[in-house]
Coordinates of C-alpha atoms in Angstrom, one line a residue:
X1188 CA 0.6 73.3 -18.5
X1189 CA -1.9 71.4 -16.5
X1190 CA -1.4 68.7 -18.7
X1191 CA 2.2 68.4 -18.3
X1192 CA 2.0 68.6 -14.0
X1193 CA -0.6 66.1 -14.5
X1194 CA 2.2 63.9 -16.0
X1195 CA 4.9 64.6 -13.6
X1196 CA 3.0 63.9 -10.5
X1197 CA 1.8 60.4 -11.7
X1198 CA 5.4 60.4 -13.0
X1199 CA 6.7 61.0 -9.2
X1200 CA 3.9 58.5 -7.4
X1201 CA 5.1 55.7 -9.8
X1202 CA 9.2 56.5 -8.8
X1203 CA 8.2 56.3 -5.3
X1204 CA 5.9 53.6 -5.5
X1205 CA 9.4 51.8 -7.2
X1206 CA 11.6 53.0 -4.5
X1207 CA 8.9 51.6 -1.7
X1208 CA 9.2 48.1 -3.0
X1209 CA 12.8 48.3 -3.6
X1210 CA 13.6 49.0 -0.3
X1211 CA 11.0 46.4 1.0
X1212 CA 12.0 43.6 -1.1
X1213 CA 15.8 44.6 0.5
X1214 CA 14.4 44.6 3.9
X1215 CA 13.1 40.9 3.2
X1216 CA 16.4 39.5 1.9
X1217 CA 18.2 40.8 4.9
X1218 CA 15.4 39.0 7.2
X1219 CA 16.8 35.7 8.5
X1220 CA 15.5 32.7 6.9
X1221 CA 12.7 30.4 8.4
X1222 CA 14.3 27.3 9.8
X1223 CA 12.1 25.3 7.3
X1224 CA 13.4 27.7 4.3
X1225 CA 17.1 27.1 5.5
X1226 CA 16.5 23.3 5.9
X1227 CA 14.9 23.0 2.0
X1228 CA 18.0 25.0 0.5
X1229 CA 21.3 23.5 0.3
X1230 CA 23.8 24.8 2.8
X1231 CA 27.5 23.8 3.8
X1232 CA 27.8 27.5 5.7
X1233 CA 26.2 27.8 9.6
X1234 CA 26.6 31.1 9.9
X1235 CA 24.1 32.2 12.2
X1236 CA 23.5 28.4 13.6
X1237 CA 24.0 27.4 16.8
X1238 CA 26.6 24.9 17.1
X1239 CA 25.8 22.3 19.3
X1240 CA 28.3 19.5 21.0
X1241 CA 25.5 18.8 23.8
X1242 CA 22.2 17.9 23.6
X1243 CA 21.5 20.8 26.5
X1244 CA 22.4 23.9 23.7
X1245 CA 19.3 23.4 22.0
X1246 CA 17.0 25.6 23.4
X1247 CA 13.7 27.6 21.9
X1248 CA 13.6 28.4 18.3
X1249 CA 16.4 28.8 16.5
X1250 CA 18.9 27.0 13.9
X1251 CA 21.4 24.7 14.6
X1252 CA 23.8 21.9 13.9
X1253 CA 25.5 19.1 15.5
X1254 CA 29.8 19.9 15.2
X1255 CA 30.4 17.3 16.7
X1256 CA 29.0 13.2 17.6
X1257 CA 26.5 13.8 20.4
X1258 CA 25.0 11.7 23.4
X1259 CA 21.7 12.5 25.0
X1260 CA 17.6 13.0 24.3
X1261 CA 16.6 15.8 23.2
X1262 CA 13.1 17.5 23.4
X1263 CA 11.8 20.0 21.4
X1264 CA 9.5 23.2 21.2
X1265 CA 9.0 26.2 19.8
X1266 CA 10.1 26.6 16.0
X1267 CA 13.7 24.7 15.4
X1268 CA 15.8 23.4 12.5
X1269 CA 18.0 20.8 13.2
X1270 CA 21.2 19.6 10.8
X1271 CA 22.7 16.9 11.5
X1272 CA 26.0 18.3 9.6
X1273 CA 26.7 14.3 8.9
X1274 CA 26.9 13.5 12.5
X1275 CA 25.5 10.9 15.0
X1276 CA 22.8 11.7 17.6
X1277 CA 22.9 9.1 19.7
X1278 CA 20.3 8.7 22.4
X1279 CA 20.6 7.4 26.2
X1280 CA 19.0 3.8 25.6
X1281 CA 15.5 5.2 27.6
X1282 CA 12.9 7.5 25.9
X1283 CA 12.9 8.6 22.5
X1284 CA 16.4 10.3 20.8
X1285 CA 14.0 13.2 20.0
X1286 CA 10.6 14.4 21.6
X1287 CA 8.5 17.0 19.8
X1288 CA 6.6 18.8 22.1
X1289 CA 2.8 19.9 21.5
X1290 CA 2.6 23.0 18.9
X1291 CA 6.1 22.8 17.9
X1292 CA 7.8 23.1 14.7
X1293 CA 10.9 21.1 13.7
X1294 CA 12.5 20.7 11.0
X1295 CA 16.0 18.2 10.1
X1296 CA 18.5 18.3 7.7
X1297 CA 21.8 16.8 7.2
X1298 CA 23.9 19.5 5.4
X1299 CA 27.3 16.8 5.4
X1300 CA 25.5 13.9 4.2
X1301 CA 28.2 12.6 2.0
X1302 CA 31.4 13.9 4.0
X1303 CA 30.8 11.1 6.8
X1304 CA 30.6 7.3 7.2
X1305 CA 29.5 5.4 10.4
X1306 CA 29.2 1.7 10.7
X1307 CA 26.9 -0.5 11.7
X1308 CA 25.7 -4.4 11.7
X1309 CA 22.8 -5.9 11.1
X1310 CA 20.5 -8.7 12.6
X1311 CA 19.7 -10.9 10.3
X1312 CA 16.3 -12.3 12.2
X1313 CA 15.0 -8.8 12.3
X1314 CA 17.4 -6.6 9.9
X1315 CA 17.9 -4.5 13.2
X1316 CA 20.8 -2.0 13.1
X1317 CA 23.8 -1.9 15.4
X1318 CA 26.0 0.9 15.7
X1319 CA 27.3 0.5 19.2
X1320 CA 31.0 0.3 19.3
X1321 CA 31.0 -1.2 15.3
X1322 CA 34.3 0.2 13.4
X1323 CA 35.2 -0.8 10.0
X1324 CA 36.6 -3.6 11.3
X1325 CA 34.0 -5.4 13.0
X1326 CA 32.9 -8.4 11.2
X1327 CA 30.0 -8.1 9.0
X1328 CA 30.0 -3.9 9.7
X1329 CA 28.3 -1.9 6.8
X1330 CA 28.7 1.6 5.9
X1331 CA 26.1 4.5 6.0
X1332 CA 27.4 8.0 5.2
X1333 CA 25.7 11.2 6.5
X1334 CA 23.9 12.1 10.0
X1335 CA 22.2 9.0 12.2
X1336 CA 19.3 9.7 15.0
X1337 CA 19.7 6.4 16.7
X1338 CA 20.4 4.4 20.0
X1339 CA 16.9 4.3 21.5
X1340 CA 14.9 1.6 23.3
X1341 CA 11.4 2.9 24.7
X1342 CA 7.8 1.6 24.7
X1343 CA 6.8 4.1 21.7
X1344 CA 8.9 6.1 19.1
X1345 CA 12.3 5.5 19.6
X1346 CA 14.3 7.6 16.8
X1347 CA 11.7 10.6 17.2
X1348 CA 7.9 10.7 19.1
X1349 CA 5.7 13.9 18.1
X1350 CA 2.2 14.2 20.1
X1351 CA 0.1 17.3 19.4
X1352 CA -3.2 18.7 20.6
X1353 CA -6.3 20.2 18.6
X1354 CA -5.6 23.7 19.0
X1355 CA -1.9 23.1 18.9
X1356 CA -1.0 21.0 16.2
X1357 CA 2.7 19.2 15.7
X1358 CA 5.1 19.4 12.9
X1359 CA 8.3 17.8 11.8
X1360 CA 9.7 17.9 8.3
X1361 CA 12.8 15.3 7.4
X1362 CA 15.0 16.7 4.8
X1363 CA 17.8 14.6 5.4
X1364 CA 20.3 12.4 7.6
X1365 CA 19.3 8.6 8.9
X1366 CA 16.3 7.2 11.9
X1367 CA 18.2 3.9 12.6
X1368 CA 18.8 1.0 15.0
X1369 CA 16.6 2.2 17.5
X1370 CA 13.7 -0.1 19.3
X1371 CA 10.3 -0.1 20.5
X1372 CA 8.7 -2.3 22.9
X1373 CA 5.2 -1.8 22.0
X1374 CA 4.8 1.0 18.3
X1375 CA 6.9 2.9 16.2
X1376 CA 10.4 1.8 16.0
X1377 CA 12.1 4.8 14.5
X1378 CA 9.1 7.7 14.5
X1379 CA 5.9 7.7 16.9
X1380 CA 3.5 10.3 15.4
X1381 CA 0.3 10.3 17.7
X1382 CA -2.5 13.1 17.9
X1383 CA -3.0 15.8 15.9
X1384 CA 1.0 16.1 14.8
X1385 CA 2.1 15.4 11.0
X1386 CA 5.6 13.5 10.4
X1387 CA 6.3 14.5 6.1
X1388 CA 9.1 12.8 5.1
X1389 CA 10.7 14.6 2.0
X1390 CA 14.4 13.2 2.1
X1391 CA 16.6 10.9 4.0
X1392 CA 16.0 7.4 5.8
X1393 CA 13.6 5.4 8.0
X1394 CA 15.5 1.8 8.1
X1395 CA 16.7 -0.8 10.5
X1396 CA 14.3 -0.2 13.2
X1397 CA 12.4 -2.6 15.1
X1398 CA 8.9 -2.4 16.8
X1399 CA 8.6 -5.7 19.0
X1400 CA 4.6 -5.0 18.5
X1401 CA 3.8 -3.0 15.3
X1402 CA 4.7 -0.6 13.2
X1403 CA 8.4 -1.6 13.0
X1404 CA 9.4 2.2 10.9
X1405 CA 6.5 4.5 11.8
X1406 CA 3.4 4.5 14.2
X1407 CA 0.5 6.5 13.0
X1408 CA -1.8 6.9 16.2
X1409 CA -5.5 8.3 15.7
X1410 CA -5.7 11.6 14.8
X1411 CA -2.2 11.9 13.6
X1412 CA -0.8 11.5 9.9
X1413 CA 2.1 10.8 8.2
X1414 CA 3.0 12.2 4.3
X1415 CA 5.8 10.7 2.3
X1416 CA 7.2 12.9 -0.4
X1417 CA 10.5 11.5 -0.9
X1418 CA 13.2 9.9 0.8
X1419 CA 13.1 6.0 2.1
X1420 CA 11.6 3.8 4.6
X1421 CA 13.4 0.3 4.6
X1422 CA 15.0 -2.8 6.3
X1423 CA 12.6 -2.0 9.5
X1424 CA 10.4 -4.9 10.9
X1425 CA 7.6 -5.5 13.5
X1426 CA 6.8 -8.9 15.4
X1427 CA 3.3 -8.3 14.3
X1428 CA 2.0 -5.8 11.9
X1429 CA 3.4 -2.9 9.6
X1430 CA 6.8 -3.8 9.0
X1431 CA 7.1 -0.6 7.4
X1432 CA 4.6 1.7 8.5
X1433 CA 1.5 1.3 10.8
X1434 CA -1.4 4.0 10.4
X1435 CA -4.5 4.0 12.4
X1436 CA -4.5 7.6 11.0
X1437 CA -4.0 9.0 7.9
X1438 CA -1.4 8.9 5.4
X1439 CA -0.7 10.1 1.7
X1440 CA 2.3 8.6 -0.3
X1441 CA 3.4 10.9 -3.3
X1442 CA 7.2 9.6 -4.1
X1443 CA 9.8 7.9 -1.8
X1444 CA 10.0 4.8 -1.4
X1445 CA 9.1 1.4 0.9
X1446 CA 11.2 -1.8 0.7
X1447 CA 12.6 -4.6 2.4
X1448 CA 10.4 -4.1 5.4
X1449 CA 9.2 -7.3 7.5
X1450 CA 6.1 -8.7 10.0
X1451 CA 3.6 -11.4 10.2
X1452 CA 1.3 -9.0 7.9
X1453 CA 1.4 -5.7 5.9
X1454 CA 5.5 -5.8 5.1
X1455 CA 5.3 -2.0 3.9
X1456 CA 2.2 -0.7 5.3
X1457 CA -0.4 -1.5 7.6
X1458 CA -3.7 0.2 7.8
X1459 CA -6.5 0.2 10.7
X1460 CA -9.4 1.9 10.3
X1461 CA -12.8 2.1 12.7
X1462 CA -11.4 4.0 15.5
X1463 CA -13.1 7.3 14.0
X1464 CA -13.8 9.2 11.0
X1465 CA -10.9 10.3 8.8
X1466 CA -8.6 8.0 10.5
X1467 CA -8.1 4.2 8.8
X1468 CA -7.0 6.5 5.5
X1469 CA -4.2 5.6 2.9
X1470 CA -3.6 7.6 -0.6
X1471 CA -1.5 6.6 -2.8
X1472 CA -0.5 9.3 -5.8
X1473 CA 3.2 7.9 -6.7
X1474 CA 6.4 6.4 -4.9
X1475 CA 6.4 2.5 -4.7
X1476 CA 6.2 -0.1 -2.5
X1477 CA 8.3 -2.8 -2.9
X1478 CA 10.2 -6.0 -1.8
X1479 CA 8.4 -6.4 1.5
X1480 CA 8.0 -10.1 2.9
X1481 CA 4.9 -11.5 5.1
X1482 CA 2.3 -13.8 5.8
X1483 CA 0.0 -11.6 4.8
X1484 CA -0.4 -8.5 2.3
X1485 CA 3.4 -8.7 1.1
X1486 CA 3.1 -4.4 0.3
X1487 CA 0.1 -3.6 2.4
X1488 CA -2.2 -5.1 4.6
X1489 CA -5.7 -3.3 5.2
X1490 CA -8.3 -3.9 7.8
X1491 CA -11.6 -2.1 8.3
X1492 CA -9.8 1.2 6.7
X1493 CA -10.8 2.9 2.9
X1494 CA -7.4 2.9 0.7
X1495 CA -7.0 4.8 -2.9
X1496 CA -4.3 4.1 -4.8
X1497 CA -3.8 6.7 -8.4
X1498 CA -0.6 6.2 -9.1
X1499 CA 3.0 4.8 -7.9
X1500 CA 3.6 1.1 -8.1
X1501 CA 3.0 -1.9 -5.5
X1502 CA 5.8 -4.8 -7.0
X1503 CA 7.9 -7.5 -6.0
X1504 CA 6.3 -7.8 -2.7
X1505 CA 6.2 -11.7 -1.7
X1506 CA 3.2 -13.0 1.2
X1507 CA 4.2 -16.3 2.4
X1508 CA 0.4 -17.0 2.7
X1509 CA -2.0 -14.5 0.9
X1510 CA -2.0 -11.0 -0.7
X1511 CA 1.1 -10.8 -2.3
X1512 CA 0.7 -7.2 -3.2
X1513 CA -2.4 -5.9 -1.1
X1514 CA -4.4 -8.1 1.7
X1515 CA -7.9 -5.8 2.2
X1516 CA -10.0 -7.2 4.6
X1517 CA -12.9 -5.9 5.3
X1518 CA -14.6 -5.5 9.5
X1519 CA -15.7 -8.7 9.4
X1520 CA -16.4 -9.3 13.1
X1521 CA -19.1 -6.4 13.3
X1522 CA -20.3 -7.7 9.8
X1523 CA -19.4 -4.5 8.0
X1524 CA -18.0 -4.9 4.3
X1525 CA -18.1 -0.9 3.6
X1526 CA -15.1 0.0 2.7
X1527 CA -13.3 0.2 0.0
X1528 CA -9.9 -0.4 -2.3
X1529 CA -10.2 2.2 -4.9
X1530 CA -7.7 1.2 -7.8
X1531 CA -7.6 3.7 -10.5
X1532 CA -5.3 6.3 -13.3
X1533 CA -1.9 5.1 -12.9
X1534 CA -1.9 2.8 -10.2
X1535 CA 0.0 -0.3 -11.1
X1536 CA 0.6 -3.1 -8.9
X1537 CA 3.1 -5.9 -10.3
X1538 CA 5.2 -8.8 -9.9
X1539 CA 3.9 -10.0 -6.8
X1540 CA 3.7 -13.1 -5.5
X1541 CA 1.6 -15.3 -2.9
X1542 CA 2.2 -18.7 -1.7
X1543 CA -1.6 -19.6 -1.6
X1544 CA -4.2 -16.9 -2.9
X1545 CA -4.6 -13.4 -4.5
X1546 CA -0.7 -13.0 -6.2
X1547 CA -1.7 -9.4 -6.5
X1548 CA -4.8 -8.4 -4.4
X1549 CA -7.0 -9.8 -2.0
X1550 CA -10.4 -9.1 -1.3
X1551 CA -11.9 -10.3 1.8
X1552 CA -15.2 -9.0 3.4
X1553 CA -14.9 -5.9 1.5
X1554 CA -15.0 -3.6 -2.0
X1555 CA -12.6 -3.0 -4.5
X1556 CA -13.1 -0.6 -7.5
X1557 CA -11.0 -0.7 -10.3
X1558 CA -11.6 2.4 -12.3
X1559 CA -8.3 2.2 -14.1
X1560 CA -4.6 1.2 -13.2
X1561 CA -2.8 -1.8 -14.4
X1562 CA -2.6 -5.3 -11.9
X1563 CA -0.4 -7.7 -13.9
X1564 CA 2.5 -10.3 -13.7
X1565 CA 1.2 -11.6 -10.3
X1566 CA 1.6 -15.1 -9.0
X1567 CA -0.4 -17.1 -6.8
X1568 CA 0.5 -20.9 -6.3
X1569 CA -3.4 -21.5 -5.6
X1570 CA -5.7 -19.3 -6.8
X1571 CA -6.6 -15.8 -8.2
X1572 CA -2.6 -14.7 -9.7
X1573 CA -4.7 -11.0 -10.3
X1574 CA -6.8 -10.5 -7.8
X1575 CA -8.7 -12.8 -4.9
X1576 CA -12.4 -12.2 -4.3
X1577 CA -13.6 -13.9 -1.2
X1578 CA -16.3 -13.9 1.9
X1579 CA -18.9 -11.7 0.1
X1580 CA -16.7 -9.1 -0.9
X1581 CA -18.0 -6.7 -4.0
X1582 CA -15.9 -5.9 -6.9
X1583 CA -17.0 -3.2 -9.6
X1584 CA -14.3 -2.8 -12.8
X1585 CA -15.2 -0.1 -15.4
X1586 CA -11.9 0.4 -16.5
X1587 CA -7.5 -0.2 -15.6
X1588 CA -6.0 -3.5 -17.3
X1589 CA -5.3 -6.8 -15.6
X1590 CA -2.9 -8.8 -17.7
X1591 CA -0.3 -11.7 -17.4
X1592 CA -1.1 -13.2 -14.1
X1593 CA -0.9 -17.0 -13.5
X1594 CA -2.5 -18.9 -10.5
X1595 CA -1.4 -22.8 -10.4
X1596 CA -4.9 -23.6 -9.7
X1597 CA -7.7 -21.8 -10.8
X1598 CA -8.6 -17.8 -11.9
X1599 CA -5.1 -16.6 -13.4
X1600 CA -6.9 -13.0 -14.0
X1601 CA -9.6 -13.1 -11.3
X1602 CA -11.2 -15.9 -8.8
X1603 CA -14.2 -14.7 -7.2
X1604 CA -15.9 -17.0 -4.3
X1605 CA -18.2 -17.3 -1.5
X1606 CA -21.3 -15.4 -1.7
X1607 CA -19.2 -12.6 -3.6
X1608 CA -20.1 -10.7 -6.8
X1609 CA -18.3 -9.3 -9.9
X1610 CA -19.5 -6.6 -12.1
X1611 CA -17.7 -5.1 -15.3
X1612 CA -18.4 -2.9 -17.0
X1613 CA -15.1 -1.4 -18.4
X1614 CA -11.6 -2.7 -18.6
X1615 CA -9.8 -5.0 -20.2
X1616 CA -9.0 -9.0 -18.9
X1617 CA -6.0 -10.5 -21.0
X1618 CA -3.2 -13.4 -21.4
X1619 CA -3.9 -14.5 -18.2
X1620 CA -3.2 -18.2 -17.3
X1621 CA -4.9 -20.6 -14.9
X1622 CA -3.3 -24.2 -14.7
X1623 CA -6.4 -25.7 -14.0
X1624 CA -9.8 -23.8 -14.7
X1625 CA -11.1 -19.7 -15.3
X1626 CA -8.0 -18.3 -17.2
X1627 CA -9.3 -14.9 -17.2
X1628 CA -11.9 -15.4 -14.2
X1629 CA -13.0 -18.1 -12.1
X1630 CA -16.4 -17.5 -10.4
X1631 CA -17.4 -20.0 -7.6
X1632 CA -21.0 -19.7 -5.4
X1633 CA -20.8 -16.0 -6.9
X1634 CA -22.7 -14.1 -9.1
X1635 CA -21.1 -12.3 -12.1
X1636 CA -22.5 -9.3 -14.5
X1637 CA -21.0 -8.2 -17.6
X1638 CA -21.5 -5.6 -19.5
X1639 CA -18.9 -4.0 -20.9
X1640 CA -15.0 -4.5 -21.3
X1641 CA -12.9 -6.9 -23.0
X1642 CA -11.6 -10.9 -22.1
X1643 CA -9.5 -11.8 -24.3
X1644 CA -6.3 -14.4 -25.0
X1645 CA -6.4 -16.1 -21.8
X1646 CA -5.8 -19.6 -21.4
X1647 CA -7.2 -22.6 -18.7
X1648 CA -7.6 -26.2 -18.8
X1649 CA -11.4 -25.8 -18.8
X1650 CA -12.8 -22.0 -19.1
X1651 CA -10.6 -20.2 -20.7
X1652 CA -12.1 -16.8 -20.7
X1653 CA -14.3 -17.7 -17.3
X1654 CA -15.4 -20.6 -16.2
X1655 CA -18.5 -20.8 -13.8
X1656 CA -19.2 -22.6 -10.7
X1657 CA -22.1 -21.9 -9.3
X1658 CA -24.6 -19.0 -8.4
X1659 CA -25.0 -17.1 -11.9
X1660 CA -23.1 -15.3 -15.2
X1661 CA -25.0 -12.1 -17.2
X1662 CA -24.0 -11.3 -20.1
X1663 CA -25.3 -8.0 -21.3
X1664 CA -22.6 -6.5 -23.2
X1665 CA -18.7 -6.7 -23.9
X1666 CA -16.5 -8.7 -25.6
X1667 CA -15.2 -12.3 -24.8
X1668 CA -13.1 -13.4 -27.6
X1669 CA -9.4 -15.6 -28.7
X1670 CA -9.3 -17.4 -24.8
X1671 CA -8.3 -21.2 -25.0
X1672 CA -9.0 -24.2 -23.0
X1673 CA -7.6 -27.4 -23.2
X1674 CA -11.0 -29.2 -22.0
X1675 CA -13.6 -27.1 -23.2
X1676 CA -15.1 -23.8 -23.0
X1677 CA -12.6 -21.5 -24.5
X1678 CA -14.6 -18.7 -23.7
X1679 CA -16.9 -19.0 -20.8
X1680 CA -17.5 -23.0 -19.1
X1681 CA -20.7 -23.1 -16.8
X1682 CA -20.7 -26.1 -14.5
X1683 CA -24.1 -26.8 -12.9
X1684 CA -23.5 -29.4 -9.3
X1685 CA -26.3 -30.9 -7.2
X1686 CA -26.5 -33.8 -5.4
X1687 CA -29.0 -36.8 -5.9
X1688 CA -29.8 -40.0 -3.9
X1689 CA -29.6 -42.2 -6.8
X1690 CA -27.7 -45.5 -5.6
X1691 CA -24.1 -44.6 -8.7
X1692 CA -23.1 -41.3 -9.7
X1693 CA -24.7 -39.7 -13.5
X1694 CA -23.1 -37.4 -15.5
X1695 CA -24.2 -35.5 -18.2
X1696 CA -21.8 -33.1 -20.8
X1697 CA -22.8 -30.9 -23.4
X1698 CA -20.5 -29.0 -25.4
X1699 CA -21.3 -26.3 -28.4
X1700 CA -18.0 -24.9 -30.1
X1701 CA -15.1 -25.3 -30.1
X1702 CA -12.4 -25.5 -27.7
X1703 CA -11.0 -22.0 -29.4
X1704 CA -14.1 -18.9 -28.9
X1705 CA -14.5 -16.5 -31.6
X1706 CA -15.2 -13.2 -30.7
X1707 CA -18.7 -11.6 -31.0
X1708 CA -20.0 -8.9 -29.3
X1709 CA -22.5 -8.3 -26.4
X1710 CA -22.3 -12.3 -26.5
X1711 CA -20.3 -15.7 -26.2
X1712 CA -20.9 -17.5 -29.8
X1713 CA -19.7 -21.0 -30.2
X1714 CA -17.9 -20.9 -27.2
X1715 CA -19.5 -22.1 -23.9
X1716 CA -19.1 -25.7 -22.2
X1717 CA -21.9 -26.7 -19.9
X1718 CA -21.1 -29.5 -17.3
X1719 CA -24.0 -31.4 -14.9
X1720 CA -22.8 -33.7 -12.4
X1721 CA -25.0 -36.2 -9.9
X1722 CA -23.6 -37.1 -7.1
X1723 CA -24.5 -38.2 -3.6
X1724 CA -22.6 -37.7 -0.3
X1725 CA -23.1 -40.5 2.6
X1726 CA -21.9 -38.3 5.4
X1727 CA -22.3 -40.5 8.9
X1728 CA -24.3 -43.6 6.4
X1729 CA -26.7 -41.0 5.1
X1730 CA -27.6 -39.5 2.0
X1731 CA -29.1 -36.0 1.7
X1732 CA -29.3 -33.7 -0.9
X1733 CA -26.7 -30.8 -2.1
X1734 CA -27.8 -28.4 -4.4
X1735 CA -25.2 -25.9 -6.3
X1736 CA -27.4 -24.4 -9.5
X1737 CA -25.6 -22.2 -11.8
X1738 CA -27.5 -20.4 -14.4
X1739 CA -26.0 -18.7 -18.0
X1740 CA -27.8 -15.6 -19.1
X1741 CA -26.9 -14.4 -22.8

């Protein structure tokens, strides 16, 4: 008997139990949902919105949507999801379109993205967009369909600005719907995100904005950051630097994407670091950056900041002078050269191109450390089509693959110079092509160390493998094998220069091997070309002496 009521009471505290969560989880589904929760699903039904056809009905926290094009700056607080329900907001031409006010909380959304078209032209010096009074039958108009925050010309942030404090941080979160054609006299064409606030961007569109100083899509002040999950930042240009985005705070690229942005340097992204700790930050898990056009660092341009790139892809960028792909340059000024381009996993940086050095990276005051990843099919019309080593920079490689790049001149793979050094242990350099010397890697008044990784089928007029100017090559292990050269030294060429005051220039070659190498390990058999040259300078009628020693250690 005692038994049995035993079993019916636990029987009765489990039924209730039940019931209790029943109703609970009931209660919950009939609890209005979060304007971030509303913004992430998709909706076509406002029931419970706000309808707004002027700027002054949004008030507080709440949900609502535009019916209606609307006129007029809006700022922001409290905790607010805005859809733009495939309309325009169009701001007063002073002040940002939107303001986010410290500690708020905004979401946007564009539930009508495809149910609308607006037109607009573009400015072909600075891709700016116009939408002012453009129909479909304005000459040149192009067509963008869903919601547009535009129509703003300020000092700083004209689509949206979001400035936060320490104790009250900021929020917005872009689902959907257009920043375009708006202006910035000074930072941040379409988005200013300044202290403490967070801008994460996981749909919709950055483009056609213009920052007459920097940061022609996004501004990133100190203490601020910016996360790209999805979504598009393009066609947006700055007179000076970060055509796409420019962070002196932090930001983190997952997905998404960064093209066809413009400035005098970093076309996608711009990073400044030394303002403080933890600002001067960039990582890079996926998304690409792509198609962006500059002097300098075509996809991003780096100074004084720490960047880590794991995965996504840096390609097609183009620098009309140097750093096709990435131009890292190191605090030269204070005579710093701690920090670091960290280049590993599934990091891959491709097709892109330079007009003088570094096709795919530069180097410059500063470390890179390629731990894995894949930096191939650069182009540089001088030197280094892989990467560019220059100004006592430091660059360690224990792993990733750099493959198929070509410089006209000299280091297809790698070209390391001035006072720099080069050790590698790991990795793999291949079927890399120099026009004129070091088809795999050129070192010049640098010292090199290898002791691990692989060299192999690139090709040089002199050097294929490497070819040595100066300063000194260690060879304590890896493999250096199948490179060609048409002049000698199919593997590694060592060219020792120094000066005399002899009255006629001497020279003196040696060659052993052949102009093919064979491959053997921990060591370059039958492969190297050594190269001594006299000469004398008569600088102003005198003759002095010039010393460049380099030294081969197998």
């Amino acid at each position: 008997m005692n038994a049995t009521q035993n079993r019916r009471t636990l029987l009765a505290a489990v039924l209730a139990l039940a019931f209790a969560l029943c109703v609970a989880f009931g209660i919950l589904l009939l609890l209005p949902k979060t304007p971030a929760a509303a913004a992430e699903e998709e909706h076509t039904d406002h029931s419970g919105w706000t309808a707004v056809s002027d700027v002054s009905q949004i008030s507080g926290d709440g949900n609502y949507y535009l019916e209606t094009d609307v006129t007029g700056n809006i700022r922001v607080s409290g905790t607010v999801t805005l859809c733009l329900n495939g309309h325009m907001l169009t701001g007063t031409g002073e002040g940002s379109v939107i303001t986010v006010q410290s500690g708020a909380d905004v979401t946007l959304c564009d539930c009508n993205g495809t149910q609308s078209t607006h037109y607009y032209t573009v400015d072909e010096s600075t891709g700016f967009y116009n939408f002012a009074g453009v129909t479909a039958d304005t000459a040149g108009a192009q067509a963008i369909e869903g919601g547009v925050i535009t129509g703003c010309d300020t000092g700083q942030g004209g689509g949206i600005y979001l400035n936060g404090l320490s104790a009250t941080p900021t929020a917005v979160h872009m689902y959907g719907g257009t920043i375009a054609g708006n202006y910035a006299s000074s930072t941040g064409g379409g988005v200013v995100v300044a202290n403490y606030a967070t801008f994460t961007l996981y749909g919709g569109t950055i483009a056609g904005n213009e920052a007459y100083d920097s940061g022609g899509g996004v501004y990133v002040g100190a203490n601020g950051k910016f996360v790209l999950e999805g979504g598009a930042l393009s066609g947006n240009s700055a007179y000076y630097t970060g055509g796409g985005v420019l962070i002196d705070g932090a930001f983190e690229i997952n997905g998404g994407e960064i093209s066809g942005n413009s400035a005098s340097s970093g076309g996608g992204i711009a990073v400044y670091g030394g303002l403080s700790e933890g600002n001067g930050v960039a990582t890079i898990v996926g998304g690409s950056i792509s198609n962006n056009n500059v002097d300098y660092g075509g996809g991003i341009y780096a100074f004084a900041a720490d960047i880590a790139i794991s995965g996504g892809s840096i390609n097609n960028n183009t620098a009309g002078v140097s750093g096709g792909g990435i131009y890292f340059l190191g605090d030269w000024e204070y005579g710093d050269n701690d920090y670091t381009l960290a280049i590993s996993a599934d990091a891959a940086i491709y097709s892109n191109q330079a007009t003088e050095k570094g096709g795919g990276i530069v180097v410059d005051y500063a470390k890179a450390d390629i731990i894995g990843g894949e930096i191939y099919e650069n182009t540089a019309t001088e030197d280094g089509g892989g990467l560019y080593a220059n100004y006592c920079s430091e660059i360690y490689i224990n792993g990733g693959k750099i493959y198929e790049n070509t410089a006209t001149e000299n280091g297809g793979g790698i070209f390391v110079y001035d006072e720099s050094a080069i050790m590698i242990e790991g990795g793999e350099i291949y079927e890399n092509t120099a026009t004129e010397d070091g088809g795999g890697v050129y070192i010049m008044s640098s010292a090199a160390t290898i002791s691990g990784g692989s060299i192999y089928g690139n090709s040089a007029e002199s050097g294929g493998g490497i070819y040595l100017d100066g300063d000194s090559l260690t060879l304590e292990g890896g493999t250096i094998y199948e490179n060609s050269a048409e002049n000698g030294g199919g593997g590694v060429y060592t060219c020792l220069l120094y000066t005399s005051d002899a009255a006629d220039d001497k020279q003196y070659c040696k060659r052993s091997g052949d102009k093919q190498n064979d491959r053997q390990s921990n060591r370059c058999y039958g492969c190297v070309y050594k190269r001594r040259e006299y000469r004398h300078y008569r600088p102003a009628g005198q003759i002095y002496d010039r010393v460049h020693f380099g030294l081969l250690l197998l």
